[in-house]
C-alpha atoms as a PDB file:
ATOM      1  CA  UNK A   1     -18.238   0.751  -0.917  1.00  0.00           C
ATOM      2  CA  UNK A   2     -16.919   3.183   1.696  1.00  0.00           C
ATOM      3  CA  UNK A   3     -14.670   5.945   1.437  1.00  0.00           C
ATOM      4  CA  UNK A   4     -13.579   7.923   4.558  1.00  0.00           C
ATOM      5  CA  UNK A   5     -11.883  11.252   4.916  1.00  0.00           C
ATOM      6  CA  UNK A   6      -9.189  12.235   7.359  1.00  0.00           C
ATOM      7  CA  UNK A   7     -10.244  15.816   6.577  1.00  0.00           C
ATOM      8  CA  UNK A   8     -13.132  17.631   7.671  1.00  0.00           C
ATOM      9  CA  UNK A   9     -14.058  18.902   3.928  1.00  0.00           C
ATOM     10  CA  UNK A  10     -16.196  17.300   1.530  1.00  0.00           C
ATOM     11  CA  UNK A  11     -13.476  17.312  -1.392  1.00  0.00           C
ATOM     12  CA  UNK A  12      -9.871  16.071  -0.755  1.00  0.00           C
ATOM     13  CA  UNK A  13      -7.839  19.557  -0.528  1.00  0.00           C
ATOM     14  CA  UNK A  14      -4.570  20.027  -2.201  1.00  0.00           C
ATOM     15  CA  UNK A  15      -1.698  19.921   0.172  1.00  0.00           C
ATOM     16  CA  UNK A  16      -0.966  23.475   1.542  1.00  0.00           C
ATOM     17  CA  UNK A  17       2.060  22.529   3.828  1.00  0.00           C
ATOM     18  CA  UNK A  18       5.410  22.270   2.252  1.00  0.00           C
ATOM     19  CA  UNK A  19       6.402  18.736   1.482  1.00  0.00           C
ATOM     20  CA  UNK A  20       2.776  17.568   2.265  1.00  0.00           C
ATOM     21  CA  UNK A  21       1.097  14.867   0.465  1.00  0.00           C
ATOM     22  CA  UNK A  22      -2.584  13.938  -0.410  1.00  0.00           C
ATOM     23  CA  UNK A  23      -2.705  10.025   0.518  1.00  0.00           C
ATOM     24  CA  UNK A  24      -5.424   7.374  -0.142  1.00  0.00           C
ATOM     25  CA  UNK A  25      -4.953   4.308   2.128  1.00  0.00           C
ATOM     26  CA  UNK A  26      -6.659   1.257   0.640  1.00  0.00           C
ATOM     27  CA  UNK A  27      -7.104  -2.229   2.089  1.00  0.00           C
ATOM     28  CA  UNK A  28      -6.667  -5.129  -0.238  1.00  0.00           C
ATOM     29  CA  UNK A  29      -9.545  -7.038  -1.539  1.00  0.00           C
ATOM     30  CA  UNK A  30     -10.785 -10.379  -0.155  1.00  0.00           C
ATOM     31  CA  UNK A  31      -8.247 -13.077  -0.282  1.00  0.00           C
ATOM     32  CA  UNK A  32      -8.458 -16.982   0.332  1.00  0.00           C
ATOM     33  CA  UNK A  33      -7.575 -16.686   4.005  1.00  0.00           C
ATOM     34  CA  UNK A  34     -10.228 -14.035   4.670  1.00  0.00           C
ATOM     35  CA  UNK A  35     -13.206 -16.373   4.187  1.00  0.00           C
ATOM     36  CA  UNK A  36     -14.359 -19.614   5.803  1.00  0.00           C
ATOM     37  CA  UNK A  37     -14.001 -22.929   3.915  1.00  0.00           C
ATOM     38  CA  UNK A  38     -17.222 -23.340   1.694  1.00  0.00           C
ATOM     39  CA  UNK A  39     -17.514 -26.898   2.593  1.00  0.00           C
ATOM     40  CA  UNK A  40     -16.907 -26.934   6.310  1.00  0.00           C
ATOM     41  CA  UNK A  41     -17.599 -23.327   7.323  1.00  0.00           C
ATOM     42  CA  UNK A  42     -14.419 -23.112   9.335  1.00  0.00           C
ATOM     43  CA  UNK A  43     -11.986 -20.440   9.322  1.00  0.00           C
ATOM     44  CA  UNK A  44      -8.480 -20.828   7.735  1.00  0.00           C
ATOM     45  CA  UNK A  45      -5.878 -21.960   9.959  1.00  0.00           C
ATOM     46  CA  UNK A  46      -3.333 -19.107   9.712  1.00  0.00           C
ATOM     47  CA  UNK A  47      -0.572 -21.485  10.984  1.00  0.00           C
ATOM     48  CA  UNK A  48      -0.858 -23.820   7.922  1.00  0.00           C
ATOM     49  CA  UNK A  49       1.802 -23.107   5.316  1.00  0.00           C
ATOM     50  CA  UNK A  50      -0.566 -23.808   2.549  1.00  0.00           C
ATOM     51  CA  UNK A  51      -2.082 -20.208   3.215  1.00  0.00           C
ATOM     52  CA  UNK A  52       1.486 -18.641   2.489  1.00  0.00           C
ATOM     53  CA  UNK A  53       1.068 -15.277   0.743  1.00  0.00           C
ATOM     54  CA  UNK A  54      -2.489 -16.126  -0.502  1.00  0.00           C
ATOM     55  CA  UNK A  55      -4.095 -14.594  -3.601  1.00  0.00           C
ATOM     56  CA  UNK A  56      -7.468 -12.651  -4.001  1.00  0.00           C
ATOM     57  CA  UNK A  57     -10.441 -14.860  -4.560  1.00  0.00           C
ATOM     58  CA  UNK A  58     -12.813 -13.749  -7.350  1.00  0.00           C
ATOM     59  CA  UNK A  59     -14.811 -11.343  -4.874  1.00  0.00           C
ATOM     60  CA  UNK A  60     -11.646  -9.684  -4.013  1.00  0.00           C
ATOM     61  CA  UNK A  61     -10.952  -9.109  -7.787  1.00  0.00           C
ATOM     62  CA  UNK A  62     -14.333  -7.700  -8.210  1.00  0.00           C
ATOM     63  CA  UNK A  63     -14.023  -5.435  -5.331  1.00  0.00           C
ATOM     64  CA  UNK A  64     -10.845  -3.952  -6.650  1.00  0.00           C
ATOM     65  CA  UNK A  65     -12.154  -3.525 -10.140  1.00  0.00           C
ATOM     66  CA  UNK A  66     -15.498  -1.792  -8.856  1.00  0.00           C
ATOM     67  CA  UNK A  67     -13.266   0.521  -6.634  1.00  0.00           C
ATOM     68  CA  UNK A  68     -10.896   1.270  -9.632  1.00  0.00           C
ATOM     69  CA  UNK A  69     -14.091   2.272 -11.688  1.00  0.00           C
ATOM     70  CA  UNK A  70     -15.330   4.526  -8.945  1.00  0.00           C
ATOM     71  CA  UNK A  71     -11.811   6.341  -8.581  1.00  0.00           C
ATOM     72  CA  UNK A  72     -11.635   6.628 -12.537  1.00  0.00           C
ATOM     73  CA  UNK A  73     -15.122   8.340 -12.533  1.00  0.00           C
ATOM     74  CA  UNK A  74     -13.818  10.656  -9.824  1.00  0.00           C
ATOM     75  CA  UNK A  75     -10.831  11.509 -12.038  1.00  0.00           C
ATOM     76  CA  UNK A  76      -8.355  10.026  -9.293  1.00  0.00           C
ATOM     77  CA  UNK A  77      -6.845   7.376 -11.842  1.00  0.00           C
ATOM     78  CA  UNK A  78      -4.819   8.625 -14.725  1.00  0.00           C
ATOM     79  CA  UNK A  79      -5.637   7.434 -18.304  1.00  0.00           C
ATOM     80  CA  UNK A  80      -3.193   4.932 -19.968  1.00  0.00           C
ATOM     81  CA  UNK A  81      -2.039   7.544 -22.411  1.00  0.00           C
ATOM     82  CA  UNK A  82      -0.477   9.591 -19.511  1.00  0.00           C
ATOM     83  CA  UNK A  83       1.539   6.743 -18.035  1.00  0.00           C
ATOM     84  CA  UNK A  84       4.769   5.813 -19.571  1.00  0.00           C
ATOM     85  CA  UNK A  85       8.518   6.956 -19.924  1.00  0.00           C
ATOM     86  CA  UNK A  86       9.250  10.257 -18.440  1.00  0.00           C
ATOM     87  CA  UNK A  87       5.635  11.053 -18.298  1.00  0.00           C
ATOM     88  CA  UNK A  88       4.098  13.691 -16.056  1.00  0.00           C
ATOM     89  CA  UNK A  89       0.673  13.303 -14.654  1.00  0.00           C
ATOM     90  CA  UNK A  90      -1.088  16.814 -14.638  1.00  0.00           C
ATOM     91  CA  UNK A  91      -4.287  18.091 -13.713  1.00  0.00           C
ATOM     92  CA  UNK A  92      -7.208  16.604 -15.721  1.00  0.00           C
ATOM     93  CA  UNK A  93     -10.318  18.069 -17.562  1.00  0.00           C
ATOM     94  CA  UNK A  94     -12.165  18.044 -14.107  1.00  0.00           C
ATOM     95  CA  UNK A  95      -9.376  19.986 -12.652  1.00  0.00           C
ATOM     96  CA  UNK A  96      -8.377  17.107 -10.397  1.00  0.00           C
ATOM     97  CA  UNK A  97      -4.719  15.860 -10.042  1.00  0.00           C
ATOM     98  CA  UNK A  98      -4.939  11.950 -10.282  1.00  0.00           C
ATOM     99  CA  UNK A  99      -2.980   9.676  -7.942  1.00  0.00           C
ATOM    100  CA  UNK A 100       0.604   9.824  -9.303  1.00  0.00           C
ATOM    101  CA  UNK A 101       2.112   6.967  -7.385  1.00  0.00           C
ATOM    102  CA  UNK A 102       0.902   3.583  -6.041  1.00  0.00           C
ATOM    103  CA  UNK A 103       2.817   2.055  -3.122  1.00  0.00           C
ATOM    104  CA  UNK A 104       2.049  -1.495  -2.297  1.00  0.00           C
ATOM    105  CA  UNK A 105       2.784  -4.053   0.269  1.00  0.00           C
ATOM    106  CA  UNK A 106       4.986  -6.854  -0.947  1.00  0.00           C
ATOM    107  CA  UNK A 107       2.503  -9.460  -0.368  1.00  0.00           C
ATOM    108  CA  UNK A 108       0.624 -10.686  -3.473  1.00  0.00           C
ATOM    109  CA  UNK A 109      -2.954  -9.812  -2.379  1.00  0.00           C
ATOM    110  CA  UNK A 110      -1.956  -6.274  -2.399  1.00  0.00           C
ATOM    111  CA  UNK A 111      -0.061  -6.097  -5.700  1.00  0.00           C
ATOM    112  CA  UNK A 112      -3.148  -7.929  -7.355  1.00  0.00           C
ATOM    113  CA  UNK A 113      -5.509  -5.400  -5.693  1.00  0.00           C
ATOM    114  CA  UNK A 114      -3.512  -2.496  -7.003  1.00  0.00           C
ATOM    115  CA  UNK A 115      -3.225  -4.067 -10.397  1.00  0.00           C
ATOM    116  CA  UNK A 116      -6.995  -4.245 -10.602  1.00  0.00           C
ATOM    117  CA  UNK A 117      -7.576  -0.745  -9.285  1.00  0.00           C
ATOM    118  CA  UNK A 118      -4.812   0.997 -11.360  1.00  0.00           C
ATOM    119  CA  UNK A 119      -4.165  -1.371 -14.418  1.00  0.00           C
ATOM    120  CA  UNK A 120      -2.716   1.517 -16.496  1.00  0.00           C
ATOM    121  CA  UNK A 121       0.071   2.166 -13.792  1.00  0.00           C
ATOM    122  CA  UNK A 122       1.182  -1.521 -13.992  1.00  0.00           C
ATOM    123  CA  UNK A 123       1.780  -0.908 -17.945  1.00  0.00           C
ATOM    124  CA  UNK A 124       4.798   1.304 -17.133  1.00  0.00           C
ATOM    125  CA  UNK A 125       8.279   1.383 -18.205  1.00  0.00           C
ATOM    126  CA  UNK A 126      10.353  -0.402 -15.499  1.00  0.00           C
ATOM    127  CA  UNK A 127       9.904  -3.970 -16.940  1.00  0.00           C
ATOM    128  CA  UNK A 128      12.913  -6.009 -16.255  1.00  0.00           C
ATOM    129  CA  UNK A 129      14.304  -4.060 -13.433  1.00  0.00           C
ATOM    130  CA  UNK A 130      15.988  -7.008 -11.468  1.00  0.00           C
ATOM    131  CA  UNK A 131      19.734  -5.887 -10.993  1.00  0.00           C
ATOM    132  CA  UNK A 132      21.061  -3.382  -8.342  1.00  0.00           C
ATOM    133  CA  UNK A 133      22.425  -1.143 -11.303  1.00  0.00           C
ATOM    134  CA  UNK A 134      19.058  -1.401 -13.084  1.00  0.00           C
ATOM    135  CA  UNK A 135      17.259  -0.217  -9.923  1.00  0.00           C
ATOM    136  CA  UNK A 136      19.449   2.852  -9.691  1.00  0.00           C
ATOM    137  CA  UNK A 137      17.382   3.927 -12.774  1.00  0.00           C
ATOM    138  CA  UNK A 138      14.320   4.104 -10.604  1.00  0.00           C
ATOM    139  CA  UNK A 139      16.058   5.081  -7.095  1.00  0.00           C
ATOM    140  CA  UNK A 140      18.621   7.568  -6.108  1.00  0.00           C
ATOM    141  CA  UNK A 141      19.998   8.243  -2.591  1.00  0.00           C
ATOM    142  CA  UNK A 142      19.577  11.538  -0.512  1.00  0.00           C
ATOM    143  CA  UNK A 143      19.343  12.626   3.119  1.00  0.00           C
ATOM    144  CA  UNK A 144      16.009  12.949   4.621  1.00  0.00           C
ATOM    145  CA  UNK A 145      15.058  15.756   7.264  1.00  0.00           C
ATOM    146  CA  UNK A 146      16.916  13.792  10.077  1.00  0.00           C
ATOM    147  CA  UNK A 147      20.099  13.437   7.853  1.00  0.00           C
ATOM    148  CA  UNK A 148      19.514   9.633   7.143  1.00  0.00           C
ATOM    149  CA  UNK A 149      20.188   8.454   3.670  1.00  0.00           C
ATOM    150  CA  UNK A 150      17.106   7.032   1.912  1.00  0.00           C
ATOM    151  CA  UNK A 151      16.146   5.922  -1.443  1.00  0.00           C
ATOM    152  CA  UNK A 152      14.053   8.193  -3.553  1.00  0.00           C
ATOM    153  CA  UNK A 153      12.071   7.269  -6.468  1.00  0.00           C
ATOM    154  CA  UNK A 154      12.235   9.177  -9.951  1.00  0.00           C
ATOM    155  CA  UNK A 155       9.289  11.274 -10.502  1.00  0.00           C
ATOM    156  CA  UNK A 156       8.007   8.993 -13.407  1.00  0.00           C
ATOM    157  CA  UNK A 157       7.715   5.948 -11.367  1.00  0.00           C
ATOM    158  CA  UNK A 158       4.203   4.865 -10.870  1.00  0.00           C
ATOM    159  CA  UNK A 159       4.105   1.741  -8.817  1.00  0.00           C
ATOM    160  CA  UNK A 160       6.538   0.893  -5.904  1.00  0.00           C
ATOM    161  CA  UNK A 161       6.608  -2.087  -3.639  1.00  0.00           C
ATOM    162  CA  UNK A 162       7.832  -1.129  -0.129  1.00  0.00           C
ATOM    163  CA  UNK A 163       8.225  -3.361   2.855  1.00  0.00           C
ATOM    164  CA  UNK A 164       7.195  -1.057   5.438  1.00  0.00           C
ATOM    165  CA  UNK A 165       3.602  -1.255   4.386  1.00  0.00           C
ATOM    166  CA  UNK A 166       3.266  -5.143   4.698  1.00  0.00           C
ATOM    167  CA  UNK A 167       0.894  -6.764   7.249  1.00  0.00           C
ATOM    168  CA  UNK A 168       2.046  -7.494  10.857  1.00  0.00           C
ATOM    169  CA  UNK A 169       4.321 -10.263  10.123  1.00  0.00           C
ATOM    170  CA  UNK A 170       5.379 -13.721  11.961  1.00  0.00           C
ATOM    171  CA  UNK A 171       3.554 -16.852  12.828  1.00  0.00           C
ATOM    172  CA  UNK A 172       0.762 -16.114  10.382  1.00  0.00           C
ATOM    173  CA  UNK A 173       1.590 -17.647   6.935  1.00  0.00           C
ATOM    174  CA  UNK A 174      -0.724 -15.421   4.955  1.00  0.00           C
ATOM    175  CA  UNK A 175       1.602 -12.627   6.173  1.00  0.00           C
ATOM    176  CA  UNK A 176       4.856 -14.269   4.864  1.00  0.00           C
ATOM    177  CA  UNK A 177       5.767 -12.991   1.383  1.00  0.00           C
ATOM    178  CA  UNK A 178       6.861 -14.856  -1.732  1.00  0.00           C
ATOM    179  CA  UNK A 179      10.335 -14.639  -2.981  1.00  0.00           C
ATOM    180  CA  UNK A 180      11.200 -11.442  -4.663  1.00  0.00           C
ATOM    181  CA  UNK A 181      12.121 -13.158  -7.958  1.00  0.00           C
ATOM    182  CA  UNK A 182       8.535 -14.587  -8.018  1.00  0.00           C
ATOM    183  CA  UNK A 183       7.013 -11.253  -7.323  1.00  0.00           C
ATOM    184  CA  UNK A 184       9.161  -9.569  -9.990  1.00  0.00           C
ATOM    185  CA  UNK A 185       8.126 -12.270 -12.454  1.00  0.00           C
ATOM    186  CA  UNK A 186       4.256 -11.908 -11.607  1.00  0.00           C
ATOM    187  CA  UNK A 187       4.577  -8.077 -11.443  1.00  0.00           C
ATOM    188  CA  UNK A 188       7.515  -7.074 -13.608  1.00  0.00           C
ATOM    189  CA  UNK A 189       6.674  -3.352 -14.059  1.00  0.00           C
ATOM    190  CA  UNK A 190       6.951  -2.616 -10.361  1.00  0.00           C
ATOM    191  CA  UNK A 191       9.906  -0.801  -8.753  1.00  0.00           C
ATOM    192  CA  UNK A 192      10.817  -2.970  -5.599  1.00  0.00           C
ATOM    193  CA  UNK A 193      12.466  -0.972  -2.765  1.00  0.00           C
ATOM    194  CA  UNK A 194      16.245  -2.030  -2.444  1.00  0.00           C
ATOM    195  CA  UNK A 195      15.644  -3.028   1.147  1.00  0.00           C
ATOM    196  CA  UNK A 196      13.540  -5.962  -0.129  1.00  0.00           C
ATOM    197  CA  UNK A 197      15.595  -9.250  -0.026  1.00  0.00           C
ATOM    198  CA  UNK A 198      15.145 -12.415  -2.078  1.00  0.00           C
ATOM    199  CA  UNK A 199      13.587 -14.362   0.856  1.00  0.00           C
ATOM    200  CA  UNK A 200      11.236 -12.954   3.608  1.00  0.00           C
ATOM    201  CA  UNK A 201      13.940 -12.797   6.399  1.00  0.00           C
ATOM    202  CA  UNK A 202      11.617 -10.897   8.639  1.00  0.00           C
ATOM    203  CA  UNK A 203       8.912 -13.288   8.957  1.00  0.00           C
ATOM    204  CA  UNK A 204       9.442 -15.798  11.918  1.00  0.00           C
ATOM    205  CA  UNK A 205       7.494 -18.911  12.682  1.00  0.00           C
ATOM    206  CA  UNK A 206       7.470 -18.314  16.366  1.00  0.00           C
ATOM    207  CA  UNK A 207       7.174 -14.628  16.963  1.00  0.00           C
ATOM    208  CA  UNK A 208       4.923 -12.049  15.756  1.00  0.00           C
ATOM    209  CA  UNK A 209       5.167  -8.252  15.406  1.00  0.00           C
ATOM    210  CA  UNK A 210       3.436  -6.251  18.276  1.00  0.00           C
ATOM    211  CA  UNK A 211       1.370  -3.318  17.523  1.00  0.00           C
ATOM    212  CA  UNK A 212       4.073  -0.891  18.456  1.00  0.00           C
ATOM    213  CA  UNK A 213       6.509  -2.621  15.815  1.00  0.00           C
ATOM    214  CA  UNK A 214       3.650  -1.948  13.239  1.00  0.00           C
ATOM    215  CA  UNK A 215       3.282   1.802  14.263  1.00  0.00           C
ATOM    216  CA  UNK A 216       7.099   2.244  14.017  1.00  0.00           C
ATOM    217  CA  UNK A 217       6.967   1.010  10.402  1.00  0.00           C
ATOM    218  CA  UNK A 218       3.976   3.183   9.799  1.00  0.00           C
ATOM    219  CA  UNK A 219       6.076   6.316  10.873  1.00  0.00           C
ATOM    220  CA  UNK A 220       9.229   5.098   9.039  1.00  0.00           C
ATOM    221  CA  UNK A 221       7.132   4.863   5.805  1.00  0.00           C
ATOM    222  CA  UNK A 222       5.630   8.205   6.192  1.00  0.00           C
ATOM    223  CA  UNK A 223       8.877   9.803   6.748  1.00  0.00           C
ATOM    224  CA  UNK A 224      10.156   8.143   3.539  1.00  0.00           C
ATOM    225  CA  UNK A 225       6.973   8.962   1.579  1.00  0.00           C
ATOM    226  CA  UNK A 226       7.416  12.644   2.314  1.00  0.00           C
ATOM    227  CA  UNK A 227      10.760  12.761   0.521  1.00  0.00           C
ATOM    228  CA  UNK A 228       9.277  11.319  -2.679  1.00  0.00           C
ATOM    229  CA  UNK A 229       8.646  13.595  -5.736  1.00  0.00           C
ATOM    230  CA  UNK A 230       4.895  12.584  -5.963  1.00  0.00           C
ATOM    231  CA  UNK A 231       2.090  14.820  -4.326  1.00  0.00           C
ATOM    232  CA  UNK A 232      -1.092  12.186  -4.731  1.00  0.00           C
ATOM    233  CA  UNK A 233      -0.218   8.922  -3.473  1.00  0.00           C
ATOM    234  CA  UNK A 234      -2.301   5.538  -2.971  1.00  0.00           C
ATOM    235  CA  UNK A 235      -1.088   2.963  -0.525  1.00  0.00           C
ATOM    236  CA  UNK A 236      -2.482  -0.468  -0.930  1.00  0.00           C
ATOM    237  CA  UNK A 237      -1.775  -2.229   2.350  1.00  0.00           C
ATOM    238  CA  UNK A 238      -3.540  -4.394   5.180  1.00  0.00           C
ATOM    239  CA  UNK A 239      -6.143  -4.079   7.929  1.00  0.00           C
ATOM    240  CA  UNK A 240      -3.663  -4.068  10.803  1.00  0.00           C
ATOM    241  CA  UNK A 241      -1.386  -1.575   9.121  1.00  0.00           C
ATOM    242  CA  UNK A 242      -4.370   0.884   8.326  1.00  0.00           C
ATOM    243  CA  UNK A 243      -5.891   0.563  11.620  1.00  0.00           C
ATOM    244  CA  UNK A 244      -2.290   1.335  13.310  1.00  0.00           C
ATOM    245  CA  UNK A 245      -1.868   4.314  11.064  1.00  0.00           C
ATOM    246  CA  UNK A 246      -5.237   5.689  11.579  1.00  0.00           C
ATOM    247  CA  UNK A 247      -5.627   5.059  15.356  1.00  0.00           C
ATOM    248  CA  UNK A 248      -2.122   6.752  15.664  1.00  0.00           C
ATOM    249  CA  UNK A 249      -2.972   9.893  13.583  1.00  0.00           C
ATOM    250  CA  UNK A 250      -6.608  10.385  13.162  1.00  0.00           C
ATOM    251  CA  UNK A 251      -8.396   7.942  15.691  1.00  0.00           C
ATOM    252  CA  UNK A 252     -11.693   9.570  15.248  1.00  0.00           C
ATOM    253  CA  UNK A 253     -12.281   8.197  11.900  1.00  0.00           C
ATOM    254  CA  UNK A 254     -12.301   4.600  13.556  1.00  0.00           C
ATOM    255  CA  UNK A 255     -14.291   5.928  16.429  1.00  0.00           C
ATOM    256  CA  UNK A 256     -11.268   5.473  18.729  1.00  0.00           C
ATOM    257  CA  UNK A 257     -11.109   1.825  18.137  1.00  0.00           C
ATOM    258  CA  UNK A 258     -14.494   0.843  18.177  1.00  0.00           C
ATOM    259  CA  UNK A 259     -14.599   0.591  14.200  1.00  0.00           C
ATOM    260  CA  UNK A 260     -12.618  -1.902  11.999  1.00  0.00           C
ATOM    261  CA  UNK A 261     -11.257  -1.488   8.452  1.00  0.00           C
ATOM    262  CA  UNK A 262     -12.832  -3.728   5.903  1.00  0.00           C
ATOM    263  CA  UNK A 263     -11.599  -5.055   2.445  1.00  0.00           C
ATOM    264  CA  UNK A 264     -11.320  -2.315  -0.332  1.00  0.00           C
ATOM    265  CA  UNK A 265     -12.182   0.498   2.049  1.00  0.00           C
ATOM    266  CA  UNK A 266     -10.428   3.732   1.249  1.00  0.00           C
ATOM    267  CA  UNK A 267      -9.204   6.376   3.751  1.00  0.00           C
ATOM    268  CA  UNK A 268      -7.877   9.556   2.402  1.00  0.00           C
ATOM    269  CA  UNK A 269      -6.413  12.716   3.905  1.00  0.00           C
ATOM    270  CA  UNK A 270      -3.253  14.817   4.148  1.00  0.00           C
ATOM    271  CA  UNK A 271       0.273  13.650   5.161  1.00  0.00           C
ATOM    272  CA  UNK A 272       2.898  16.434   6.478  1.00  0.00           C
ATOM    273  CA  UNK A 273       6.095  16.388   8.076  1.00  0.00           C
ATOM    274  CA  UNK A 274       4.540  16.510  11.326  1.00  0.00           C
ATOM    275  CA  UNK A 275       2.261  13.453  10.457  1.00  0.00           C
ATOM    276  CA  UNK A 276      -1.298  13.113   9.147  1.00  0.00           C
ATOM    277  CA  UNK A 277      -3.823  15.340  10.736  1.00  0.00           C
ATOM    278  CA  UNK A 278      -7.386  16.232  10.719  1.00  0.00           C
ATOM    279  CA  UNK A 279      -8.419  19.600   9.446  1.00  0.00           C
ATOM    280  CA  UNK A 280     -10.704  21.658  11.378  1.00  0.00           C
END
């Protein structure tokens, strides 16, 4: 299991810049489209609709549970007793502030990964949030630093699903998400960002996002995240998204493109208004 820092210190420092966040970026566990067919040895055909929004395989579930236990031992996962209605996650007995918010891609493999790493966060208090009026209990509207109106989570929200952290989409069926109603049925305690529609209107069968498109989503998401009330945030996402984010803001951790991101790897660092940076 590998954990990588976007900082030069041996421990994750608390943010020292106003509105700064400590972020932990996690790639999902191994899913069915990530492994060859056990009978033929052939790689999955990503253009085959049967691979639409695939689930984790047993190996991916175990990866996520092992990672969750590792983070719990480090004091980064809050206990179930501190998760719930109007609860505030504070510094624990090890003087460490646990992760307060988990933001997931709306693809099933990421939601499953997060639920195995942070099971207590999925036992929260937003069950049944389905209508726009009910979502107002979770999200409010405010202006960001650029004057744009954005949706802001309540401080006691623990898991949010956000479309800007999904994988590069188009053509490949594993990157086409399930209907929102199905996701909400399977993960009822998650707050789904209001921009998510019932059906995946972004995914197209004949075009695929380019790298610069993903990088733009990364930037938009970081701007949104900086407006949220949580200081320690985990982002459960995908390999291409992570590589775009890391190569754009701290490329040395990926050896300037010579290194790849693997399933259930974690990279952590500091996010500030000017973007993530490498200390030192």
